[in-house]
Amino acid sequence: MKDQEIKEIKALLSAPKNIVITTHKNPDGDAIGSTLALHQYLSALGHNSVVITPNEYPNFLKWVPCEKSVIKYSNDTKKAILAIEKADLIFTLDFNHLSRTGEMENTLAKAETTFVMIDHHQQPDTYAKYTYSDINMCSTCQMIYHFIEKIGDVDKITPEIATCIYVGIMTDTGSFRFRSTTSTTHRVVADLIDRGADNTTIHERIYDTNTISRLRLKGIALNNLRVLPEFNTAYISISQQELDQNNFKKGDTEGFVNLGLSIDGVKFAVIFIENKGEGIIKISLRSKGDFSVNEFSRNHFEGGGHHNASGGKSNLSLSDTIEKFISILPDYKNVLNQ
Ligand code: 5GP
Ligand code: MN
């Protein structure tokens, strides 16, 4: 983001505004952390700010500071539409295309107001007047830190804001291990701890919240794990029936895709999760090294994301989706064997 743009945004924020902050469907730790951090910062500046998510998010995020104020478009559509219609400014965080907001897309597309995008996904769309996009950033939360820093307000980062930002950096970096984790990330995180983020407690609240049924579901995922050694690829599938039999709750399958990637030699891991309600198979893809799962899901599964972490979907049945997946792999044999 250019200095001139920061100047203009600063000018926009110099008088109280109605502000909507929104994020992608099925919000994750980075989506919830970044929206709530920005919300608390803007509220402290005197703005009337609300966070709207397209739908529900997992229970392990239901403690993040200010989380109770979030409006879920799917449950509270009228209230959400009203807030969007009267917004002077709309911040869209942690996504690169309005279609990532699902049912909210039309309402957002109709809003004739100023959009600000802050995001780290590849190939950002151009709907926003101000776009702060950096695909080298580990998380949108780190970008929120830099955004506040550019405005000259790091001292306004409260323990609650620091906690929100920490949540998104921690979850999007796989606890500071992915390649996107830089020395700057660690410096930002150190500053967040100094400003009151309680790192041990945050880890516990996000990661030590398993239910017995979630652990059983993980057992099923491991049982269904298949390895294709000739492609250094592993995949997992979970059917709707398996979800139902294990009291599935949103977020229960979070991170399961990484089980495949933890196998020695595996460079490409995928999970296929049947969603009968939406009539789709939701797909998560992860890779190590040069193989781009962003391209792979863009080309074959109506998705996208990052170089090493992406998502997509399929309208075929679970078994046909897997069959399609396996039939594509020979085209990538060389890059998967490098
Ligand atoms: P996850 O597998 O954790 O749902 O998503 C991994 C990454 O891919 C996230 O950064 C997410 O924003 C992106 N992603 C997930 N699903 C989709 C999708 O259907 N379309 C696009 N363009 N990106 C997705
Ligand atoms: Mn993110």
Coordinates of N, CA and C in Angstrom, one line a residue, residues 5 92 95-99 113-117 119 121-133:
E5 N -1.9 6.4 -0.3 CA -3.1 5.6 0.0 C -3.3 5.6 1.5
T92 N -12.7 -5.4 3.6 CA -12.8 -6.9 3.3 C -11.4 -7.5 3.6
F95 N -9.6 -12.3 2.1 CA -10.0 -12.9 0.8 C -9.7 -12.0 -0.3
N96 N -9.7 -12.6 -1.5 CA -9.2 -11.9 -2.7 C -10.3 -11.7 -3.8
H97 N -11.5 -12.2 -3.5 CA -12.6 -12.1 -4.5 C -13.9 -12.2 -3.8
L98 N -14.9 -11.3 -4.1 CA -16.1 -11.2 -3.4 C -16.9 -12.6 -3.4
S99 N -16.6 -13.4 -4.4 CA -17.3 -14.7 -4.4 C -17.0 -15.6 -3.2
T113 N -20.1 2.0 -2.0 CA -19.3 2.7 -1.0 C -17.8 2.4 -1.2
T114 N -17.0 2.9 -0.3 CA -15.5 2.7 -0.5 C -15.1 1.4 0.1
F115 N -14.4 0.6 -0.7 CA -13.9 -0.7 -0.2 C -12.4 -0.6 0.1
V116 N -12.0 -1.2 1.2 CA -10.6 -1.4 1.4 C -10.3 -2.9 1.6
M117 N -9.4 -3.4 0.8 CA -9.1 -4.9 0.9 C -7.7 -5.0 1.6
D119 N -5.3 -8.3 2.4 CA -5.4 -9.7 2.1 C -4.0 -10.2 1.6
H121 N -3.9 -13.4 -0.2 CA -4.1 -14.5 -1.2 C -3.6 -14.0 -2.6
Q122 N -3.3 -15.1 -3.4 CA -2.8 -14.8 -4.7 C -3.9 -14.2 -5.7
Q123 N -3.5 -13.5 -6.7 CA -4.3 -12.9 -7.7 C -5.6 -12.2 -7.1
P124 N -5.3 -11.1 -6.4 CA -6.5 -10.3 -5.8 C -7.3 -9.7 -6.9
D125 N -8.6 -9.7 -6.7 CA -9.6 -9.0 -7.6 C -9.4 -7.4 -7.4
T126 N -10.1 -6.7 -8.2 CA -9.9 -5.2 -8.2 C -11.1 -4.4 -7.8
Y127 N -12.0 -5.0 -7.0 CA -13.2 -4.3 -6.6 C -13.0 -3.2 -5.6
A128 N -11.8 -3.2 -4.9 CA -11.6 -2.2 -3.8 C -10.9 -0.9 -4.3
K129 N -11.3 0.2 -3.7 CA -10.6 1.5 -4.1 C -9.2 1.4 -3.5
Y130 N -9.1 0.9 -2.3 CA -7.7 0.7 -1.7 C -7.4 -0.8 -1.5
T131 N -6.4 -1.2 -2.1 CA -6.0 -2.6 -1.9 C -4.6 -2.8 -1.3
Y132 N -4.6 -3.4 -0.1 CA -3.3 -3.7 0.5 C -3.2 -5.2 0.4
S133 N -2.5 -5.7 -0.7 CA -2.4 -7.1 -0.9 C -0.9 -7.4 -0.9

